Amino acid sequence: MTTHRVNGDRLNQTLQELARIGATDAGGVTRLALTDEDRAGRDLLRQWMEAAGLAVRIDDLGTMTGRRPGRNDALPPAQIGSHIDTVRQGGRYDGALGVLGGLEVIRSLNEAGIETDQPLELINWTNEEGVRFEPAMMASGVVAGRFTIADVYQKTDRNGHTFGDELTRIGYRGDAASRPGPAAAYVELHIEQGPVLESRDAPVGTVEGILGITWIDITVTGHADHAGPSPLSLRHDALLAAGRIVNAVREIAARDGDPVVGTVGRLDVEPNLINVIPGKVTLSADFRHPTERGLDRMVGELETACMRIAKDTATAIDLNRFWSILPTPFDPALLKAVDEATATFGLPAQRLWSGAGHDAKYIAEITPAAMIFVRSQGGLSHCEDEYSAPDDIAAGANVLLGAVLATSTGSGEPNPD
Amino acid sequence: MTTHRVNGDRLNQTLQELARIGATDAGGVTRLALTDEDRAGRDLLRQWMEAAGLAVRIDDLGTMTGRRPGRNDALPPAQIGSHIDTVRQGGRYDGALGVLGGLEVIRSLNEAGIETDQPLELINWTNEEGVRFEPAMMASGVVAGRFTIADVYQKTDRNGHTFGDELTRIGYRGDAASRPGPAAAYVELHIEQGPVLESRDAPVGTVEGILGITWIDITVTGHADHAGPSPLSLRHDALLAAGRIVNAVREIAARDGDPVVGTVGRLDVEPNLINVIPGKVTLSADFRHPTERGLDRMVGELETACMRIAKDTATAIDLNRFWSILPTPFDPALLKAVDEATATFGLPAQRLWSGAGHDAKYIAEITPAAMIFVRSQGGLSHCEDEYSAPDDIAAGANVLLGAVLATSTGSGEPNPD
């Protein structure tokens, strides 16, 4: 089997060129969904797609789909997708790598004269980040049937502009018939946004799925008193209880090992004065687990721990599990194809879970899906210091190319015609 | 020995009358130092003092001293003192009880025709609370040589008014020669502001001294990361470390038993978002102990604990012991007199420490001093719900009367002349 490779230099140059649109002084990018910057980014991407011979169509969500015909164009396509919108003061790689990595795959196939049986589609999803319009992964969510187009159009940004009006304004409101349909396969290349690959000294990893998430609000009610005159045994110290909850969240998550995590990210103390025993503390717990049963078990263990802590500290503790999203395991055959493509390039096949959401999460509900992660320096993302080395980026795109060819039946070699 | 008693009803009525000045809708009092309310309270107190035959003098701090001559007026006086300023939305008893309890002692001695060898002085200290002008216990601090009058005069409130100007404005700027001098004894009656007497079912307690205090600022530096993609073992979670510090502060304080206390009252998380591992936490520790050595040992144990926690959580922890005040043990002979006076009334003699500061703390540096605590319902104070039962208040004033008579040599019985 011939190992086809992308042009890594061209891909890295293309990434840097797109990063000029919305560039920040500190080397990052602010390119929020449906802004003038997003429009400029889309216009440039459209030029690149068309120059690569893709037939570009725009759907009613602003989703851009560039199609490369297959030998048998009636077959369901193999799709490559991600997004070019960013967070405020975000980085140059999050999202853009998946779209431009896909573009590079198309360019390389063109140069090598390779046809595939199935058509290939390159997709740029609208508003993955959910920063300007909530929630995140908006277009892929509509395509997967999670949200309705009517709801999405009414979403407003902080200035009262609606998603629908802004989509029209930037000239990217197309028709529902142009939406990407269910496909034979969907592969998304993305930076890891975490430190796992770096810690394993591996440039590329196969993403087994996206962890399920549960968010819990916790309220500890004690009694505020002067720090001096209140003996320890007569206190109702809400922060003492909260400190033990923070520890319990960690211990519960640690029991199941990686990739299970548990985090207390938010904690607020009242009245928050140096010499007053805290009367009330509100805090959050964020649990992530590859299985729904695992999530439920963690919550149950936290409830048990809080009952004990409340008793020991003479406080009252209320838990409110206010939001959950189920885990998404990716398609096993596609994961195997990614592993094999990785091995083809002499790289160690690495399995890891994604702790964050991606468009692939929703698309996995209608199409066999998988993701490929590229090592992130320092695990950083959603910041101006986000960085992946050019060689790692090239390696990720090579694996993407290999995986796409493996899923495209009867193809992989230049057309002998 | 005859057991002299105060008129409890009159004392409670007098307390309620003063509480009308600065009364809040919710049953509390706001009478900040050197405000119009403070002036009105002082004017009323002055009337009462003069009606009780006291010679009232005002010093350069606004301290009001009412003097009752002794048989031998050259002897150093026995002093009773406290303050009538309050915090914002404070209660009716904090401070006022000590001054009006002393007034009731004078009134009762007058009615019983009792003279004392030593003169008696009733003192209202200016700005004990330190709410409008910092620091607290201002006038007693100057008299004890802790602060200078020049510094005090320059202190400004939140509107830029100086202590000196406001003192003049309300008409209570007297002369330095009128300051209360060192005395034979100083006794301060005060509500407990804590739950100890209530938990012991005792109306009155003998205060052994005022705990020393150390305040420490603690900064935990970790690394902020997305809660999803960061495995537990690779985290630098500042809040996980801070939670363990909260627990360590409690454990260190609990080792020495009552009245030693340790409190984390303030804790701030950055960036404080539900799905971001906290990168930085700042928190405080408040340690209180009856001995200086004990305070130092607690701080040392906290440093050791933080070194261990920093290692276990891969964070950096900095401690800054930025403020300390030494413990003040009260005069043993005077404490014994308070115990004996308590027993005289058939009440259980109770020893306890004060965790909060009082004017007696500074005065103890120049005069043998002691304090008497009266049970506080629910341990509440500095709030509108502050409450001590009329019987407990009467009991406290009876003990004050007994202790003052015991310290006033050769007196205690009506003059046979």
mmCIF file of N, CA, C and O in Angstrom, chain A residues 24 26-32 82-96 127-132 136-137 188 190-194 288 354-359 373 376-388, chain B residues 223-229 271 273 275-276:
data_model
loop_
_atom_site.group_PDB
_atom_site.id
_atom_site.type_symbol
_atom_site.label_atom_id
_atom_site.label_comp_id
_atom_site.label_asym_id
_atom_site.label_seq_id
_atom_site.Cartn_x
_atom_site.Cartn_y
_atom_site.Cartn_z
ATOM 1 N N THR A 24 -5.092 38.972 16.589
ATOM 2 C CA THR A 24 -4.905 39.856 17.743
ATOM 3 C C THR A 24 -3.430 40.224 17.846
ATOM 4 O O THR A 24 -2.565 39.547 17.286
ATOM 5 N N ALA A 26 -1.490 39.889 20.227
ATOM 6 C CA ALA A 26 -0.684 38.916 20.972
ATOM 7 C C ALA A 26 -0.554 37.579 20.247
ATOM 8 O O ALA A 26 -0.132 36.590 20.837
ATOM 9 N N GLY A 27 -0.894 37.567 18.948
ATOM 10 C CA GLY A 27 -0.658 36.340 18.192
ATOM 11 C C GLY A 27 -1.831 35.383 18.160
ATOM 12 O O GLY A 27 -1.697 34.267 17.662
ATOM 13 N N GLY A 28 -2.961 35.803 18.669
ATOM 14 C CA GLY A 28 -4.139 34.943 18.640
ATOM 15 C C GLY A 28 -5.119 35.388 17.574
ATOM 16 O O GLY A 28 -4.757 36.124 16.645
ATOM 17 N N VAL A 29 -6.345 34.938 17.694
ATOM 18 C CA VAL A 29 -7.387 35.255 16.718
ATOM 19 C C VAL A 29 -8.709 35.488 17.453
ATOM 20 O O VAL A 29 -9.059 34.738 18.368
ATOM 21 N N THR A 30 -9.435 36.559 17.063
ATOM 22 C CA THR A 30 -10.820 36.734 17.484
ATOM 23 C C THR A 30 -11.673 36.763 16.224
ATOM 24 O O THR A 30 -11.632 37.733 15.460
ATOM 25 N N ARG A 31 -12.393 35.685 15.979
ATOM 26 C CA ARG A 31 -13.200 35.573 14.762
ATOM 27 C C ARG A 31 -14.521 34.911 15.156
ATOM 28 O O ARG A 31 -14.769 33.730 14.893
ATOM 29 N N LEU A 32 -15.341 35.711 15.850
ATOM 30 C CA LEU A 32 -16.608 35.188 16.358
ATOM 31 C C LEU A 32 -17.572 34.887 15.214
ATOM 32 O O LEU A 32 -17.516 35.533 14.161
ATOM 33 N N SER A 82 -15.008 20.683 10.377
ATOM 34 C CA SER A 82 -14.731 21.361 11.644
ATOM 35 C C SER A 82 -15.271 22.789 11.484
ATOM 36 O O SER A 82 -16.292 22.966 10.803
ATOM 37 N N HIS A 83 -14.628 23.776 12.073
ATOM 38 C CA HIS A 83 -15.210 25.129 12.072
ATOM 39 C C HIS A 83 -14.103 26.165 12.015
ATOM 40 O O HIS A 83 -12.974 25.891 12.454
ATOM 41 N N ILE A 84 -14.409 27.366 11.511
ATOM 42 C CA ILE A 84 -13.390 28.432 11.516
ATOM 43 C C ILE A 84 -13.758 29.574 12.459
ATOM 44 O O ILE A 84 -13.037 30.557 12.547
ATOM 45 N N ASP A 85 -14.880 29.474 13.190
ATOM 46 C CA ASP A 85 -15.133 30.522 14.186
ATOM 47 C C ASP A 85 -14.243 30.255 15.400
ATOM 48 O O ASP A 85 -13.777 29.122 15.614
ATOM 49 N N THR A 86 -13.950 31.303 16.161
ATOM 50 C CA THR A 86 -13.081 31.164 17.344
ATOM 51 C C THR A 86 -13.766 31.787 18.561
ATOM 52 O O THR A 86 -14.793 32.459 18.433
ATOM 53 N N VAL A 87 -13.165 31.584 19.735
ATOM 54 C CA VAL A 87 -13.573 32.317 20.935
ATOM 55 C C VAL A 87 -12.917 33.697 20.889
ATOM 56 O O VAL A 87 -12.136 33.989 19.989
ATOM 57 N N ARG A 88 -13.239 34.561 21.846
ATOM 58 C CA ARG A 88 -12.547 35.850 21.955
ATOM 59 C C ARG A 88 -11.101 35.597 22.375
ATOM 60 O O ARG A 88 -10.865 34.857 23.331
ATOM 61 N N GLN A 89 -10.179 36.247 21.686
ATOM 62 C CA GLN A 89 -8.759 36.053 21.985
ATOM 63 C C GLN A 89 -8.402 34.574 22.039
ATOM 64 O O GLN A 89 -7.768 34.110 22.971
ATOM 65 N N GLY A 90 -8.886 33.871 21.029
ATOM 66 C CA GLY A 90 -8.571 32.453 20.937
ATOM 67 C C GLY A 90 -7.281 32.237 20.173
ATOM 68 O O GLY A 90 -6.481 33.166 19.975
ATOM 69 N N GLY A 91 -7.084 30.984 19.720
ATOM 70 C CA GLY A 91 -5.830 30.632 19.066
ATOM 71 C C GLY A 91 -5.996 30.455 17.567
ATOM 72 O O GLY A 91 -7.070 30.675 16.996
ATOM 73 N N ARG A 92 -4.910 30.042 16.922
ATOM 74 C CA ARG A 92 -4.877 29.951 15.465
ATOM 75 C C ARG A 92 -5.259 28.562 14.957
ATOM 76 O O ARG A 92 -5.380 28.356 13.757
ATOM 77 N N TYR A 93 -5.431 27.582 15.873
ATOM 78 C CA TYR A 93 -5.537 26.190 15.441
ATOM 79 C C TYR A 93 -6.905 25.562 15.717
ATOM 80 O O TYR A 93 -7.402 24.765 14.924
ATOM 81 N N ASP A 94 -7.496 25.928 16.847
ATOM 82 C CA ASP A 94 -8.782 25.339 17.256
ATOM 83 C C ASP A 94 -9.807 25.549 16.153
ATOM 84 O O ASP A 94 -10.147 26.689 15.834
ATOM 85 N N GLY A 95 -10.311 24.482 15.563
ATOM 86 C CA GLY A 95 -11.306 24.587 14.503
ATOM 87 C C GLY A 95 -10.661 24.673 13.135
ATOM 88 O O GLY A 95 -10.855 23.796 12.280
ATOM 89 N N ALA A 96 -9.853 25.728 12.937
ATOM 90 C CA ALA A 96 -9.248 25.960 11.619
ATOM 91 C C ALA A 96 -8.459 24.741 11.142
ATOM 92 O O ALA A 96 -8.475 24.399 9.939
ATOM 93 N N ASN A 127 -20.711 28.469 13.915
ATOM 94 C CA ASN A 127 -20.866 28.699 15.356
ATOM 95 C C ASN A 127 -20.649 27.442 16.204
ATOM 96 O O ASN A 127 -21.513 27.045 16.974
ATOM 97 N N GLU A 128 -19.482 26.845 16.063
ATOM 98 C CA GLU A 128 -19.147 25.729 16.945
ATOM 99 C C GLU A 128 -18.889 26.238 18.353
ATOM 100 O O GLU A 128 -19.235 25.592 19.331
ATOM 101 N N GLU A 129 -18.270 27.399 18.453
ATOM 102 C CA GLU A 129 -17.803 27.853 19.774
ATOM 103 C C GLU A 129 -18.940 28.269 20.703
ATOM 104 O O GLU A 129 -18.837 28.136 21.913
ATOM 105 N N GLY A 130 -20.012 28.810 20.148
ATOM 106 C CA GLY A 130 -21.125 29.205 21.017
ATOM 107 C C GLY A 130 -20.805 30.392 21.900
ATOM 108 O O GLY A 130 -21.449 30.595 22.925
ATOM 109 N N VAL A 131 -19.820 31.188 21.506
ATOM 110 C CA VAL A 131 -19.441 32.338 22.334
ATOM 111 C C VAL A 131 -20.366 33.520 22.062
ATOM 112 O O VAL A 131 -20.856 34.159 22.982
ATOM 113 N N ARG A 132 -20.617 33.786 20.754
ATOM 114 C CA ARG A 132 -21.484 34.930 20.435
ATOM 115 C C ARG A 132 -22.955 34.543 20.563
ATOM 116 O O ARG A 132 -23.763 35.320 21.083
ATOM 117 N N ALA A 136 -23.269 26.108 22.018
ATOM 118 C CA ALA A 136 -22.184 25.742 21.116
ATOM 119 C C ALA A 136 -22.647 24.664 20.138
ATOM 120 O O ALA A 136 -23.705 24.071 20.303
ATOM 121 N N MET A 137 -21.831 24.405 19.120
ATOM 122 C CA MET A 137 -22.064 23.336 18.121
ATOM 123 C C MET A 137 -23.463 23.471 17.527
ATOM 124 O O MET A 137 -24.234 22.520 17.470
ATOM 125 N N GLU A 188 -13.071 14.227 11.945
ATOM 126 C CA GLU A 188 -12.732 15.605 12.331
ATOM 127 C C GLU A 188 -11.337 15.617 12.945
ATOM 128 O O GLU A 188 -11.050 14.889 13.894
ATOM 129 N N HIS A 190 -8.540 17.804 14.966
ATOM 130 C CA HIS A 190 -8.634 18.927 15.901
ATOM 131 C C HIS A 190 -7.402 18.909 16.817
ATOM 132 O O HIS A 190 -6.823 17.851 17.034
ATOM 133 N N ILE A 191 -7.032 20.074 17.296
ATOM 134 C CA ILE A 191 -5.984 20.065 18.335
ATOM 135 C C ILE A 191 -6.572 19.451 19.612
ATOM 136 O O ILE A 191 -7.766 19.537 19.862
ATOM 137 N N GLU A 192 -5.680 18.848 20.426
ATOM 138 C CA GLU A 192 -6.172 18.118 21.598
ATOM 139 C C GLU A 192 -6.792 19.036 22.637
ATOM 140 O O GLU A 192 -7.733 18.658 23.329
ATOM 141 N N GLN A 193 -6.238 20.215 22.819
ATOM 142 C CA GLN A 193 -6.697 21.143 23.880
ATOM 143 C C GLN A 193 -6.454 20.584 25.265
ATOM 144 O O GLN A 193 -7.116 20.974 26.227
ATOM 145 N N GLY A 194 -5.520 19.660 25.388
ATOM 146 C CA GLY A 194 -5.182 19.083 26.682
ATOM 147 C C GLY A 194 -3.769 18.559 26.606
ATOM 148 O O GLY A 194 -3.128 18.601 25.546
ATOM 149 N N ARG A 288 -17.024 14.220 34.368
ATOM 150 C CA ARG A 288 -16.999 13.739 32.977
ATOM 151 C C ARG A 288 -16.586 12.268 32.989
ATOM 152 O O ARG A 288 -15.641 11.871 33.687
ATOM 153 N N SER A 354 -11.954 12.657 24.418
ATOM 154 C CA SER A 354 -12.087 14.108 24.422
ATOM 155 C C SER A 354 -12.955 14.527 25.605
ATOM 156 O O SER A 354 -14.063 14.022 25.787
ATOM 157 N N GLY A 355 -12.426 15.449 26.385
ATOM 158 C CA GLY A 355 -13.211 15.965 27.508
ATOM 159 C C GLY A 355 -14.105 17.124 27.097
ATOM 160 O O GLY A 355 -14.994 17.520 27.840
ATOM 161 N N ALA A 356 -13.871 17.678 25.924
ATOM 162 C CA ALA A 356 -14.649 18.821 25.451
ATOM 163 C C ALA A 356 -15.520 18.409 24.279
ATOM 164 O O ALA A 356 -15.259 17.407 23.626
ATOM 165 N N GLY A 357 -16.562 19.180 24.000
ATOM 166 C CA GLY A 357 -17.465 18.901 22.892
ATOM 167 C C GLY A 357 -16.886 19.353 21.562
ATOM 168 O O GLY A 357 -16.050 20.257 21.505
ATOM 169 N N HIS A 358 -17.313 18.710 20.476
ATOM 170 C CA HIS A 358 -16.913 19.075 19.109
ATOM 171 C C HIS A 358 -18.105 18.777 18.203
ATOM 172 O O HIS A 358 -19.003 18.023 18.580
ATOM 173 N N ASP A 359 -18.088 19.320 16.973
ATOM 174 C CA ASP A 359 -19.182 19.039 16.038
ATOM 175 C C ASP A 359 -19.358 17.537 15.835
ATOM 176 O O ASP A 359 -20.481 17.057 15.654
ATOM 177 N N PHE A 373 -6.753 13.728 17.108
ATOM 178 C CA PHE A 373 -6.199 14.859 17.864
ATOM 179 C C PHE A 373 -4.734 15.072 17.515
ATOM 180 O O PHE A 373 -3.993 14.101 17.308
ATOM 181 N N SER A 376 -1.127 19.458 21.550
ATOM 182 C CA SER A 376 -1.173 20.901 21.857
ATOM 183 C C SER A 376 -0.037 21.223 22.824
ATOM 184 O O SER A 376 0.056 20.609 23.896
ATOM 185 N N GLN A 377 0.777 22.195 22.461
ATOM 186 C CA GLN A 377 1.889 22.543 23.353
ATOM 187 C C GLN A 377 1.370 23.051 24.691
ATOM 188 O O GLN A 377 0.562 23.975 24.734
ATOM 189 N N GLY A 378 1.820 22.433 25.769
ATOM 190 C CA GLY A 378 1.388 22.829 27.108
ATOM 191 C C GLY A 378 -0.084 22.524 27.365
ATOM 192 O O GLY A 378 -0.619 22.922 28.398
ATOM 193 N N GLY A 379 -0.728 21.833 26.437
ATOM 194 C CA GLY A 379 -2.153 21.536 26.612
ATOM 195 C C GLY A 379 -3.043 22.750 26.458
ATOM 196 O O GLY A 379 -4.237 22.697 26.741
ATOM 197 N N LEU A 380 -2.463 23.874 26.018
ATOM 198 C CA LEU A 380 -3.220 25.134 25.987
ATOM 199 C C LEU A 380 -4.189 25.206 24.818
ATOM 200 O O LEU A 380 -3.887 24.735 23.719
ATOM 201 N N SER A 381 -5.345 25.822 25.040
ATOM 202 C CA SER A 381 -6.227 26.191 23.938
ATOM 203 C C SER A 381 -7.180 27.276 24.396
ATOM 204 O O SER A 381 -7.196 27.641 25.576
ATOM 205 N N HIS A 382 -7.969 27.799 23.456
ATOM 206 C CA HIS A 382 -8.874 28.918 23.758
ATOM 207 C C HIS A 382 -8.100 30.076 24.351
ATOM 208 O O HIS A 382 -8.571 30.767 25.253
ATOM 209 N N CYS A 383 -6.870 30.254 23.879
ATOM 210 C CA CYS A 383 -6.044 31.368 24.331
ATOM 211 C C CYS A 383 -5.065 31.705 23.214
ATOM 212 O O CYS A 383 -4.881 30.915 22.278
ATOM 213 N N GLU A 384 -4.472 32.872 23.332
ATOM 214 C CA GLU A 384 -3.602 33.340 22.252
ATOM 215 C C GLU A 384 -2.307 32.534 22.158
ATOM 216 O O GLU A 384 -1.624 32.569 21.143
ATOM 217 N N ASP A 385 -1.967 31.816 23.223
ATOM 218 C CA ASP A 385 -0.728 31.025 23.227
ATOM 219 C C ASP A 385 -0.917 29.619 22.665
ATOM 220 O O ASP A 385 0.040 28.834 22.636
ATOM 221 N N GLU A 386 -2.115 29.300 22.240
ATOM 222 C CA GLU A 386 -2.392 27.995 21.634
ATOM 223 C C GLU A 386 -1.354 27.709 20.545
ATOM 224 O O GLU A 386 -1.105 28.553 19.684
ATOM 225 N N TYR A 387 -0.767 26.511 20.575
ATOM 226 C CA TYR A 387 0.265 26.216 19.577
ATOM 227 C C TYR A 387 0.391 24.719 19.351
ATOM 228 O O TYR A 387 0.417 23.925 20.293
ATOM 229 N N SER A 388 0.456 24.341 18.066
ATOM 230 C CA SER A 388 0.831 22.976 17.715
ATOM 231 C C SER A 388 1.954 23.087 16.701
ATOM 232 O O SER A 388 1.915 23.947 15.803
ATOM 233 N N HIS B 223 -2.571 26.113 37.730
ATOM 234 C CA HIS B 223 -2.625 26.421 36.300
ATOM 235 C C HIS B 223 -4.053 26.213 35.821
ATOM 236 O O HIS B 223 -4.612 25.128 35.976
ATOM 237 N N ALA B 224 -4.643 27.285 35.255
ATOM 238 C CA ALA B 224 -6.020 27.191 34.767
ATOM 239 C C ALA B 224 -6.062 26.375 33.482
ATOM 240 O O ALA B 224 -5.263 26.597 32.579
ATOM 241 N N ASP B 225 -6.968 25.411 33.415
ATOM 242 C CA ASP B 225 -7.113 24.560 32.231
ATOM 243 C C ASP B 225 -8.581 24.184 32.098
ATOM 244 O O ASP B 225 -9.326 24.227 33.076
ATOM 245 N N HIS B 226 -8.955 23.757 30.893
ATOM 246 C CA HIS B 226 -10.301 23.227 30.684
ATOM 247 C C HIS B 226 -10.521 22.025 31.595
ATOM 248 O O HIS B 226 -9.646 21.172 31.725
ATOM 249 N N ALA B 227 -11.711 21.966 32.172
ATOM 250 C CA ALA B 227 -12.009 20.863 33.090
ATOM 251 C C ALA B 227 -12.076 19.522 32.367
ATOM 252 O O ALA B 227 -11.824 18.482 32.960
ATOM 253 N N GLY B 228 -12.403 19.524 31.066
ATOM 254 C CA GLY B 228 -12.563 18.262 30.359
ATOM 255 C C GLY B 228 -11.249 17.591 29.987
ATOM 256 O O GLY B 228 -10.987 16.462 30.400
ATOM 257 N N PRO B 229 -10.412 18.271 29.203
ATOM 258 C CA PRO B 229 -9.287 17.581 28.589
ATOM 259 C C PRO B 229 -8.068 17.380 29.484
ATOM 260 O O PRO B 229 -7.073 16.857 29.006
ATOM 261 N N PRO B 271 -10.214 31.392 37.447
ATOM 262 C CA PRO B 271 -11.192 32.384 36.971
ATOM 263 C C PRO B 271 -12.601 32.160 37.504
ATOM 264 O O PRO B 271 -13.474 32.931 37.202
ATOM 265 N N LEU B 273 -14.954 29.659 37.031
ATOM 266 C CA LEU B 273 -15.919 29.203 36.030
ATOM 267 C C LEU B 273 -16.122 27.707 36.208
ATOM 268 O O LEU B 273 -15.175 26.971 36.501
ATOM 269 N N ASN B 275 -16.401 25.188 34.352
ATOM 270 C CA ASN B 275 -15.681 24.186 33.569
ATOM 271 C C ASN B 275 -14.207 24.524 33.363
ATOM 272 O O ASN B 275 -13.591 24.097 32.398
ATOM 273 N N VAL B 276 -13.653 25.305 34.272
ATOM 274 C CA VAL B 276 -12.224 25.635 34.199
ATOM 275 C C VAL B 276 -11.555 25.294 35.534
ATOM 276 O O VAL B 276 -12.017 25.710 36.595
#
